[in-house]
Short mmCIF file of C-alpha atoms in Angstrom, two decimals:
data_model
loop_
_atom_site.label_atom_id
_atom_site.label_comp_id
_atom_site.label_asym_id
_atom_site.label_seq_id
_atom_site.Cartn_x
_atom_site.Cartn_y
_atom_site.Cartn_z
CA MET O 16 72.36 110.61 103.71
CA ALA O 17 73.53 108.34 106.51
CA LYS O 18 73.02 109.54 110.06
CA ILE O 19 74.82 107.52 112.71
CA ALA O 20 73.60 106.84 116.22
CA PHE O 21 76.57 105.60 118.25
CA ILE O 22 75.90 102.98 120.92
CA LEU O 23 78.53 103.71 123.56
CA LEU O 24 79.23 101.17 126.31
CA CYS O 25 81.59 102.61 128.91
CA HIS O 26 82.54 102.30 132.56
CA LYS O 27 85.30 104.82 133.38
CA ASP O 28 86.98 108.15 132.58
CA PRO O 29 83.97 110.50 132.48
CA GLU O 30 85.96 113.38 130.99
CA ALA O 31 87.01 111.23 128.02
CA ILE O 32 83.40 110.11 127.51
CA ILE O 33 82.17 113.69 127.52
CA ALA O 34 84.82 114.68 124.99
CA GLN O 35 84.04 111.68 122.81
CA ALA O 36 80.31 112.44 122.80
CA ARG O 37 80.89 116.08 121.91
CA ARG O 38 83.27 115.22 119.08
CA LEU O 39 81.01 112.62 117.47
CA THR O 40 77.81 114.64 117.75
CA ALA O 41 79.30 117.95 116.61
CA VAL O 42 78.75 117.06 112.96
CA GLY O 43 75.13 115.96 113.40
CA ASP O 44 75.45 112.35 114.50
CA CYS O 45 73.87 111.02 117.71
CA MET O 46 74.85 108.92 120.69
CA ALA O 47 73.15 106.66 123.24
CA ILE O 48 75.30 105.99 126.31
CA HIS O 49 75.22 103.11 128.75
CA PHE O 50 77.47 103.84 131.72
CA ASP O 51 78.17 100.73 133.83
CA ALA O 52 76.24 100.67 137.12
CA ARG O 53 79.40 99.36 138.81
CA ALA O 54 81.04 102.74 138.20
CA PRO O 55 80.65 105.57 140.73
CA LYS O 56 77.34 107.44 140.64
CA ALA O 57 79.22 110.73 140.82
CA ASP O 58 80.97 109.95 137.54
CA PHE O 59 77.66 109.24 135.83
CA ALA O 60 76.16 112.44 137.27
CA ARG O 61 79.09 114.42 135.85
CA ILE O 62 78.52 112.92 132.36
CA ARG O 63 74.79 113.64 132.43
CA ALA O 64 75.28 117.19 133.60
CA ALA O 65 77.93 117.94 130.97
CA LEU O 66 75.82 116.57 128.12
CA ALA O 67 72.38 117.70 129.35
CA ASP O 68 72.18 120.50 126.78
CA ASN O 69 73.18 118.26 123.85
CA PRO O 70 70.03 117.15 121.98
CA ASN O 71 72.03 114.49 120.12
CA VAL O 72 72.88 112.54 123.27
CA THR O 73 70.59 110.20 125.16
CA PHE O 74 71.10 107.58 127.87
CA ALA O 75 69.97 104.01 128.41
CA ARG O 76 66.93 103.93 130.64
CA ARG O 77 68.57 101.51 133.08
CA ARG O 78 72.15 101.22 134.13
CA LEU O 79 73.18 97.59 134.46
CA ARG O 80 76.08 96.09 136.35
CA CYS O 81 78.21 94.62 133.56
CA GLY O 82 80.76 91.85 133.71
CA TRP O 83 83.13 90.65 131.00
CA GLY O 84 81.80 87.57 129.25
CA GLU O 85 78.32 87.93 130.77
CA TRP O 86 74.85 88.45 129.29
CA SER O 87 74.85 91.81 131.06
CA LEU O 88 76.92 93.29 128.20
CA VAL O 89 74.29 92.26 125.65
CA ALA O 90 71.49 93.49 127.92
CA ALA O 91 73.22 96.86 128.30
CA THR O 92 73.63 97.09 124.53
CA LEU O 93 69.91 96.36 124.04
CA GLN O 94 69.07 99.07 126.57
CA ALA O 95 71.14 101.62 124.67
CA VAL O 96 69.77 100.48 121.30
CA GLU O 97 66.17 100.92 122.46
CA ALA O 98 66.98 104.39 123.76
CA ALA O 99 68.66 105.35 120.47
CA LEU O 100 65.82 104.02 118.30
CA ASP O 101 63.29 106.05 120.32
CA ALA O 102 65.31 109.24 120.65
CA PHE O 103 66.72 109.49 117.11
CA PRO O 104 64.04 108.57 114.55
CA ARG O 105 66.19 109.91 111.70
CA ALA O 106 69.22 107.75 112.53
CA THR O 107 69.89 105.27 109.73
CA HIS O 108 72.86 103.35 111.20
CA PHE O 109 73.76 102.30 114.72
CA TYR O 110 77.45 101.89 115.50
CA MET O 111 78.78 100.07 118.58
CA LEU O 112 81.64 101.80 120.39
CA SER O 113 83.55 101.55 123.63
CA GLY O 114 85.15 104.39 125.54
CA ASP O 115 88.51 103.33 124.06
CA CYS O 116 87.38 103.74 120.43
CA MET O 117 88.09 106.75 118.24
CA ALA O 118 87.32 107.68 114.64
CA ILE O 119 90.18 107.23 112.19
CA LYS O 120 88.28 108.81 109.29
CA SER O 121 86.26 111.99 108.92
CA ALA O 122 82.49 111.99 109.38
CA GLU O 123 82.24 112.98 105.73
CA TYR O 124 84.15 109.85 104.71
CA ALA O 125 82.20 107.58 107.10
CA HIS O 126 78.82 108.79 105.88
CA ALA O 127 79.87 108.34 102.25
CA CYS O 128 80.98 104.77 102.95
CA LEU O 129 77.68 103.86 104.60
CA ASP O 130 75.66 105.55 101.84
CA ALA O 131 77.55 103.62 99.18
CA ASP O 132 76.65 100.18 100.56
CA ASP O 133 73.19 99.39 101.93
CA ALA O 134 74.31 96.61 104.24
CA ASP O 135 74.99 95.58 107.81
CA HIS O 136 78.61 95.39 108.90
CA ILE O 137 79.09 92.68 111.50
CA GLU O 138 81.53 89.82 111.74
CA SER O 139 79.41 86.70 111.38
CA PHE O 140 81.27 83.41 110.99
CA ASP O 141 79.93 79.91 111.50
CA TYR O 142 80.51 79.12 115.16
CA PHE O 143 81.54 75.49 114.72
CA GLU O 144 83.22 75.50 111.32
CA SER O 145 85.29 78.69 111.54
CA ASP O 146 88.49 79.13 113.53
CA TRP O 147 87.46 82.54 114.90
CA ILE O 148 87.82 81.25 118.47
CA LYS O 149 91.53 80.48 118.80
CA THR O 150 91.84 79.12 122.35
CA GLY O 151 89.75 78.04 125.33
CA PHE O 152 86.10 76.99 125.41
CA LYS O 153 84.29 76.64 122.10
CA GLU O 154 81.36 74.21 122.08
CA GLU O 155 81.39 74.45 125.88
CA ARG O 156 80.30 78.09 125.67
CA LEU O 157 76.94 76.99 124.28
CA ILE O 158 76.04 73.48 125.46
CA TYR O 159 76.59 74.20 129.17
CA ARG O 160 74.88 76.84 131.32
CA HIS O 161 77.25 79.47 132.66
CA LEU O 162 75.82 81.08 135.78
CA PHE O 163 79.02 82.57 137.21
CA ASN O 164 81.66 84.96 135.92
CA GLU O 165 84.96 83.29 135.02
CA ARG O 166 87.01 86.36 135.94
CA THR O 167 85.44 87.28 139.28
CA GLN O 168 84.09 83.88 140.38
CA LYS O 169 86.66 81.53 138.89
CA GLY O 170 86.17 78.72 141.43
CA LEU O 171 82.38 78.67 141.04
CA PHE O 172 82.62 79.03 137.26
CA TYR O 173 84.79 75.94 136.80
CA ALA O 174 83.09 73.93 139.54
CA SER O 175 79.72 74.49 137.85
CA PHE O 176 81.15 73.60 134.47
CA GLU O 177 82.81 70.42 135.76
CA MET O 178 79.64 69.28 137.53
CA GLN O 179 77.57 69.72 134.36
CA ARG O 180 80.21 67.94 132.30
CA ARG O 181 80.39 64.94 134.63
CA LEU O 182 76.61 64.62 134.90
CA GLY O 183 76.09 65.11 131.18
CA LEU O 184 73.88 68.16 131.72
CA THR O 185 74.22 69.54 128.22
CA ARG O 186 71.59 71.45 126.27
CA ALA O 187 70.77 71.89 122.61
CA VAL O 188 71.17 75.05 120.57
CA PRO O 189 67.75 76.43 119.45
CA ALA O 190 66.93 74.23 116.47
CA ASP O 191 66.16 77.00 113.99
CA LEU O 192 69.30 79.02 114.69
CA ARG O 193 72.71 78.69 113.08
CA VAL O 194 75.02 80.08 115.74
CA MET O 195 77.51 82.62 114.43
CA VAL O 196 80.50 84.29 116.07
CA GLY O 197 82.42 87.52 115.58
CA SER O 198 83.50 90.84 117.00
CA GLN O 199 81.02 92.77 119.13
CA TRP O 200 81.93 96.02 117.35
CA TRP O 201 79.27 96.20 114.65
CA CYS O 202 77.41 98.80 112.57
CA LEU O 203 73.78 97.84 111.84
CA ARG O 204 70.98 99.54 109.94
CA ARG O 205 67.81 100.77 111.68
CA ARG O 206 65.56 98.12 110.14
CA THR O 207 67.94 95.37 111.21
CA LEU O 208 67.91 96.44 114.85
CA GLU O 209 64.15 96.85 114.79
CA ALA O 210 63.91 93.27 113.50
CA VAL O 211 66.27 92.08 116.27
CA LEU O 212 64.14 93.71 118.98
CA ALA O 213 60.95 92.27 117.51
CA PHE O 214 62.56 88.82 117.45
CA CYS O 215 63.57 89.19 121.10
CA ARG O 216 59.98 89.97 122.07
CA ALA O 217 58.68 86.98 120.09
CA ARG O 218 61.32 84.45 121.17
CA PRO O 219 61.95 84.46 124.93
CA ASP O 220 63.41 80.96 124.56
CA VAL O 221 66.29 82.36 122.52
CA LEU O 222 66.96 85.05 125.12
CA ARG O 223 66.95 82.39 127.87
CA PHE O 224 69.52 80.41 125.89
CA PHE O 225 71.89 83.33 125.38
CA ARG O 226 71.54 84.56 128.97
CA THR O 227 73.56 81.56 130.15
CA THR O 228 76.02 81.23 127.29
CA TRP O 229 79.58 82.34 127.87
CA ILE O 230 80.70 85.57 126.11
CA PRO O 231 77.33 86.13 124.37
CA ASP O 232 78.38 89.54 123.03
CA GLU O 233 80.39 87.57 120.44
CA THR O 234 77.41 85.42 119.38
CA PHE O 235 74.03 87.09 120.10
CA PHE O 236 73.82 89.86 117.50
CA GLN O 237 76.02 87.89 115.12
CA THR O 238 73.54 84.97 115.15
CA LEU O 239 70.32 86.99 115.03
CA VAL O 240 71.45 89.30 112.24
CA ARG O 241 72.41 86.31 110.08
CA HIS O 242 69.04 84.71 110.95
CA LEU O 243 66.98 87.79 110.10
CA VAL O 244 68.84 89.48 107.25
CA PRO O 245 69.60 88.10 103.77
CA GLY O 246 73.22 87.15 103.39
CA THR O 247 73.62 89.51 100.44
CA GLU O 248 73.00 92.43 102.83
CA ILE O 249 75.64 91.41 105.40
CA ARG O 250 79.30 92.36 105.21
CA SER O 251 81.04 89.94 107.55
CA ARG O 252 83.55 92.42 108.83
CA THR O 253 83.74 95.06 111.51
CA LEU O 254 84.33 98.69 110.60
CA THR O 255 86.43 99.07 113.75
CA PHE O 256 90.14 98.36 113.40
CA LEU O 257 91.46 96.27 116.25
CA ILE O 258 94.31 93.83 116.76
CA PHE O 259 94.47 91.04 119.31
CA SER O 260 97.72 89.63 120.65
CA ASP O 261 98.41 85.89 120.77
CA TYR O 262 97.11 86.02 124.33
CA GLY O 263 93.71 87.36 123.29
CA MET O 264 94.35 90.87 124.60
CA PRO O 265 93.53 93.96 122.48
CA VAL O 266 96.57 95.89 121.29
CA SER O 267 96.69 99.58 122.28
CA PHE O 268 97.58 102.43 119.93
CA TYR O 269 99.77 105.39 120.86
CA ASP O 270 100.76 108.83 119.58
CA ASP O 271 103.07 107.51 116.87
CA HIS O 272 100.33 105.37 115.28
CA TYR O 273 98.40 108.26 113.71
CA ASP O 274 99.50 107.73 110.10
CA LEU O 275 99.17 103.96 110.38
CA LEU O 276 95.60 104.20 111.68
CA LEU O 277 94.47 106.60 108.96
CA SER O 278 95.74 104.21 106.28
CA GLN O 279 93.58 101.29 107.47
CA ASP O 280 90.34 100.43 105.68
CA TYR O 281 88.19 101.08 108.76
CA LEU O 282 86.18 103.94 110.22
CA PHE O 283 87.15 103.60 113.91
CA ALA O 284 89.97 102.02 115.89
CA ARG O 285 90.14 100.29 119.26
CA LYS O 286 91.78 100.67 121.60
CA ILE O 287 93.40 104.06 121.95
CA SER O 288 95.70 104.30 124.96
CA PRO O 289 94.56 106.76 127.68
CA GLU O 290 98.11 108.19 127.59
CA ALA O 291 97.96 108.93 123.83
CA THR O 292 96.83 112.53 124.32
CA ASN O 293 98.32 113.82 121.07
CA LEU O 294 96.75 110.98 119.08
CA LYS O 295 93.36 111.66 120.66
CA ARG O 296 93.60 115.34 119.84
CA ARG O 297 94.53 114.74 116.20
CA LEU O 298 91.86 112.07 115.70
CA GLY O 299 89.28 114.28 117.40
CA ASP O 300 90.02 117.11 114.97
CA LEU O 301 89.92 114.70 112.06
CA TYR O 302 86.28 113.59 112.50
CA ALA O 303 84.89 117.10 111.98
CA SER O 304 87.21 117.94 109.07
CA ARG O 305 86.05 118.27 105.48
CA GLY O 306 87.80 117.33 102.26
CA ALA O 307 90.29 115.00 103.95
CA GLU O 308 91.75 112.35 101.64
CA PHE O 309 92.82 108.93 102.86
CA ARG O 310 95.30 106.60 101.20
CA ILE O 311 94.32 103.09 102.20
CA SER O 312 97.18 100.60 102.48
CA ASN O 313 95.62 98.36 105.14
CA GLU O 314 98.93 96.93 106.32
CA GLY O 315 98.30 97.32 110.07
CA ARG O 316 97.80 93.71 111.05
CA ARG O 317 100.61 92.50 108.79
CA LEU O 318 102.97 95.03 110.35
CA TYR O 319 101.96 93.92 113.84
CA ASP O 320 102.54 90.26 112.96
CA PHE O 321 105.89 91.14 111.41
CA ILE O 322 107.13 93.19 114.34
CA THR O 323 105.98 90.72 117.01
CA GLY O 324 107.41 87.91 114.91
CA ARG O 325 110.80 89.64 114.94
CA GLY O 326 110.65 89.83 118.69
CA ARG O 327 109.65 86.19 118.95
CA VAL O 328 112.74 85.00 117.08
CA GLY O 329 115.03 87.38 118.92
CA ARG O 330 115.34 90.21 116.39
CA ARG O 331 115.48 93.68 117.86
CA PHE O 332 114.55 97.19 116.80
CA ALA O 333 118.08 98.32 117.70
CA PRO O 334 120.24 95.98 115.60
CA ARG O 335 123.37 94.28 116.84
CA PHE O 336 126.58 95.33 115.13
CA TRP O 337 126.31 92.49 112.61
CA GLU O 338 122.79 93.56 111.56
CA THR O 339 123.60 97.10 110.43
CA GLU O 340 124.10 96.14 106.76
CA SER O 341 122.25 93.68 104.59
CA THR O 342 124.49 92.96 101.58
CA LEU O 343 127.60 90.88 101.03
CA GLY O 344 129.19 93.62 98.94
CA ARG O 345 128.79 94.56 95.30
CA ASP O 346 132.32 93.45 94.25
CA ARG O 347 132.29 90.08 95.99
CA GLU O 348 131.71 86.62 94.52
CA LEU O 349 129.94 83.86 96.41
CA MET O 350 130.24 80.41 94.79
CA ILE O 351 127.83 77.81 96.13
CA VAL O 352 128.27 74.07 95.65
CA VAL O 353 124.81 72.52 95.96
CA CYS O 354 124.87 68.79 96.59
CA LYS O 355 122.71 66.29 98.48
CA LYS O 356 125.65 63.99 99.14
CA TRP O 357 127.65 65.99 101.61
CA HIS O 358 130.75 63.77 101.43
CA VAL O 359 130.95 64.35 97.67
CA ALA O 360 130.74 68.14 98.08
CA LYS O 361 133.35 68.08 100.87
CA ARG O 362 135.80 66.18 98.68
CA LEU O 363 135.14 68.61 95.86
CA VAL O 364 135.68 71.80 97.89
CA ALA O 365 138.83 70.33 99.46
CA ARG O 366 140.22 69.80 95.97
CA ILE O 367 139.08 73.31 94.92
CA ARG O 368 140.92 74.72 97.91
CA ASP O 369 144.08 72.85 97.01
CA GLU O 370 144.03 73.71 93.29
CA THR O 371 142.93 77.36 93.45
CA GLY O 372 143.75 78.65 96.94
CA LEU O 373 140.16 79.93 97.24
CA LEU O 374 138.51 80.18 100.63
CA ALA O 375 136.24 77.11 100.57
CA MET O 376 133.95 76.24 103.47
CA GLU O 377 131.68 73.27 103.96
CA TYR O 378 128.05 73.03 105.12
CA LEU O 379 128.04 75.99 107.52
CA PHE O 380 124.20 76.34 107.20
CA ASP O 381 123.57 72.60 107.58
CA GLU O 382 126.07 71.35 110.18
CA ASP O 383 126.42 72.68 113.71
CA SER O 384 130.01 71.42 113.71
CA ALA O 385 131.11 73.55 110.75
CA GLU O 386 134.46 75.19 111.57
CA LEU O 387 134.05 78.95 111.84
CA PRO O 388 136.10 81.70 113.47
CA ASP O 389 134.77 83.72 116.39
CA LEU O 390 132.54 86.37 114.80
CA GLY O 391 131.05 87.87 117.95
CA GLY O 392 128.49 85.12 118.58
CA ILE O 393 126.72 85.08 115.23
CA GLN O 394 128.45 81.81 114.37
CA THR O 395 127.42 79.88 117.50
CA SER O 396 124.34 78.12 116.13
CA MET O 397 122.76 77.23 112.81
CA GLU O 398 119.70 79.24 113.83
CA LYS O 399 121.75 82.42 114.18
CA ARG O 400 123.73 81.71 111.02
CA SER O 401 120.56 81.26 108.97
CA ARG O 402 118.78 84.22 110.52
CA HIS O 403 121.73 86.55 109.83
CA ARG O 404 122.92 84.76 106.71
CA ARG O 405 124.09 87.80 104.75
CA ALA O 406 125.80 89.36 107.75
CA LEU O 407 127.59 86.07 108.45
CA MET O 408 128.90 85.83 104.89
CA ARG O 409 129.98 89.47 104.86
CA MET O 410 131.89 88.97 108.10
CA LEU O 411 133.59 85.86 106.73
CA PHE O 412 134.70 87.78 103.65
CA GLU O 413 136.10 90.51 105.89
CA TYR O 414 137.65 88.12 108.42
CA HIS O 415 139.59 86.25 105.73
CA GLY O 416 140.36 89.36 103.68
CA THR O 417 139.01 87.97 100.42
CA ASP O 418 136.37 88.85 97.84
CA ARG O 419 135.84 85.28 96.58
CA MET O 420 134.47 82.37 98.62
CA VAL O 421 133.10 78.85 98.05
CA ILE O 422 130.53 77.29 100.38
CA CYS O 423 128.38 74.14 100.34
CA LEU O 424 124.60 73.96 100.67
CA ASP O 425 122.19 71.06 100.84
CA THR O 426 119.70 70.91 97.97
CA GLY O 427 116.88 71.53 100.46
CA ASN O 428 118.12 75.08 101.16
CA VAL O 429 116.40 76.76 98.23
CA ASP O 430 115.38 79.75 100.36
CA LEU O 431 119.04 80.48 101.14
CA LEU O 432 119.88 80.20 97.45
CA ARG O 433 117.11 82.66 96.58
CA ASP O 434 118.28 85.10 99.21
CA PHE O 435 121.93 85.04 98.13
CA HIS O 436 120.91 85.21 94.47
CA THR O 437 119.09 88.53 95.07
CA ASP O 438 122.09 90.12 96.78
CA ARG O 439 124.14 92.77 94.99
CA SER O 440 127.16 90.47 95.01
CA VAL O 441 127.84 87.96 92.21
CA THR O 442 126.43 84.54 93.09
CA ARG O 443 127.36 81.40 91.14
CA ILE O 444 125.89 77.96 91.69
CA LEU O 445 127.40 74.55 90.94
CA GLN O 446 124.69 71.90 91.11
CA VAL O 447 126.34 68.52 91.68
CA GLU O 448 123.98 65.75 90.62
CA CYS O 449 124.71 62.31 92.04
CA ALA O 450 123.30 58.83 91.56
CA PHE O 451 121.33 57.52 94.54
CA SER O 452 121.32 53.79 95.17
CA ASP O 453 118.78 52.16 97.45
CA ALA O 454 121.57 51.43 99.92
CA TYR O 455 122.54 55.11 100.06
CA LEU O 456 118.94 56.25 100.48
CA LEU O 457 118.40 53.75 103.29
CA GLY O 458 121.53 55.04 105.03
CA HIS O 459 120.25 58.58 104.59
CA ALA O 460 116.88 57.60 106.10
CA ARG O 461 118.66 56.14 109.11
CA ARG O 462 120.89 59.20 109.53
CA VAL O 463 117.92 61.57 109.63
CA GLY O 464 115.80 59.30 111.84
CA LEU O 465 113.26 58.13 109.27
CA ALA O 466 114.31 54.50 109.69
CA GLY O 467 116.27 52.37 112.14
CA ALA O 468 118.10 49.11 112.20
CA GLN O 469 114.88 47.29 113.13
CA THR O 470 112.59 48.97 110.59
CA PRO O 471 110.64 46.22 108.73
CA GLN O 472 111.55 45.66 105.09
CA GLU O 473 107.96 46.42 104.02
CA THR O 474 108.27 49.88 105.56
CA VAL O 475 111.65 50.41 103.90
CA ASP O 476 110.20 49.39 100.53
CA THR O 477 107.48 52.04 100.95
CA LEU O 478 109.85 54.69 102.27
CA LEU O 479 112.62 54.57 99.66
CA PRO O 480 110.54 55.71 96.64
CA THR O 481 109.25 58.66 98.69
CA ILE O 482 112.77 59.73 99.71
CA ARG O 483 114.00 59.34 96.13
CA ALA O 484 111.12 61.49 94.88
CA ASP O 485 111.95 64.17 97.50
CA VAL O 486 115.59 64.23 96.40
CA HIS O 487 114.60 64.63 92.74
CA HIS O 488 112.01 67.29 93.66
CA GLU O 489 114.68 69.38 95.42
CA ALA O 490 116.94 69.20 92.38
CA ASP O 491 114.04 70.14 90.07
CA THR O 492 113.13 73.09 92.31
CA ILE O 493 116.63 74.50 91.94
CA ARG O 494 116.58 74.01 88.17
CA ASP O 495 113.15 75.66 87.90
CA ALA O 496 114.03 78.66 90.12
CA GLY O 497 115.54 80.63 87.24
CA PHE O 498 118.87 81.39 88.94
CA GLU O 499 121.61 83.02 86.86
CA HIS O 500 125.13 81.62 86.63
CA VAL O 501 124.14 77.99 87.28
CA HIS O 502 126.57 75.24 86.29
CA VAL O 503 125.81 71.52 86.49
CA MET O 504 128.24 68.73 87.27
CA ARG O 505 126.95 65.15 86.99
CA GLU O 506 128.17 61.82 88.22
CA GLY O 507 128.97 59.70 85.16
CA ALA O 508 129.03 62.68 82.78
CA ASP O 509 131.78 63.22 80.24
CA PRO O 510 134.88 64.53 82.11
CA ALA O 511 135.25 67.39 79.64
CA ARG O 512 131.71 68.57 80.38
CA ASN O 513 132.29 68.48 84.15
CA ALA O 514 135.59 70.30 83.66
CA ALA O 515 133.80 73.03 81.67
CA ALA O 516 131.20 73.38 84.43
CA LEU O 517 133.91 73.75 87.08
CA SER O 518 135.87 76.20 84.95
CA GLY O 519 132.84 78.44 84.48
CA PHE O 520 131.78 78.14 88.10
CA LEU O 521 135.20 79.06 89.51
CA SER O 522 136.32 81.41 86.71
CA VAL O 523 139.52 79.39 86.33
CA PRO O 524 141.30 78.02 83.23
CA HIS O 525 139.91 74.86 81.65
CA GLU O 526 143.01 72.90 82.70
CA THR O 527 142.35 73.71 86.36
CA GLY O 528 138.72 72.63 85.97
CA ARG O 529 139.92 69.36 84.41
CA GLU O 530 142.27 68.69 87.34
CA ILE O 531 139.49 69.20 89.85
CA ALA O 532 137.00 67.10 87.86
CA ALA O 533 139.50 64.25 87.84
CA THR O 534 139.52 64.03 91.65
CA GLU O 535 139.93 60.35 92.53
CA ASN O 536 136.89 58.62 94.03
CA LEU O 537 134.96 61.92 94.00
CA PHE O 538 131.54 60.26 93.73
CA VAL O 539 132.25 57.11 95.76
CA ASP O 540 129.83 56.57 98.69
#
């Protein structure tokens, strides 16, 4: 059965470290602690004294002064690994933790997971081909020597980098290594770490290289494990659940995240807020529990992206008054005229308004200038109208005191059509298909900025077939979407057929449909 030796790198909060060590070793697992030499000696003395009688806890032989992004973090990890390998000969797996990590599964569950898959769990993506590094230095981390800390010695860090760049003082990656990158929070088997230490003793050149790379804790173990272990025995993922913001900062978890954390397909989570005392208590009790069942939904990162995305586009947890409902109303009818030629649709809805008395509005989701009443600000921009599309339509129904409305949409607004079609209201669509001459398409290209008065004829000749294909593709997309209650009106079609389409679309007598279909110059450009 798996026996875990935790490799704990920490630098603060001695009471939390003591509690963490006691929780994780209470069920028979072990821990090797490296406490940053920058931290007060009194804090370290308190940790040692509190854990002195715990045979499942050991300490790195040397305390190193650690700095973010420096080799010192890797060196401290190696110190703790060596101590753990020596002190716990029965440990089968070695799991990297920080003081902000906590188990989100029981020990029973964690051991069963490790027993079920004889593999190393470490993110290990190709350094140059993957997009794991989102911003900042990439190749520069490796090909230049970084002798200063970017956070504490910013001036020297960038001056050294700039001097090397200007003088061309680059270096090569060790020829036999394929550099990999990934999270520093790994879980490795005993034989893997023994192979890593043996490699370090045999290859001082590799250690020299990584000592002056930037942020080596994201590349050192990731590269060596992939170099030393068959790919079939590596799971390129961390078992620690963590989320990074767009700014590269780890997201903290609080008391109300307990259920979310337990449902993630991970064994630990980072980072737990120091203020989340209730969460820490519940997670601490969980690790020693037996028979706990976990329903894995693994939606944590998607939820984070969704919630932050709402904030980014101005949506709030406490909705504005227009956001409290999300349907137009079960007994309402929304009739949508879909047409690429806006002037044709505007003529048509004007005639519909005259013949039927229906509320008929033009391209309110396509034109900023669409005439709308004051609806509390929701109507002020196309962005707001589209974002709160259902609320806008519901408010228009209520403002005008009607249950039937006609609007116009461009054929490119298939997403709006899909959204309205899924509402509980009745949605009908009239697809108006027009003929498109080259002259019209060229005018369209100029209106939308794809061409100008001085655009060469050769460019125009290339552009027009593409625009025509896009127009036809939009029409085909609507036809293929499987909408209900779709009626089609075509330029040049038999008047009786267009009249039937209008009659069905508007739920009016055939004679009324015929009058509307006979609108003079309806399709004239």
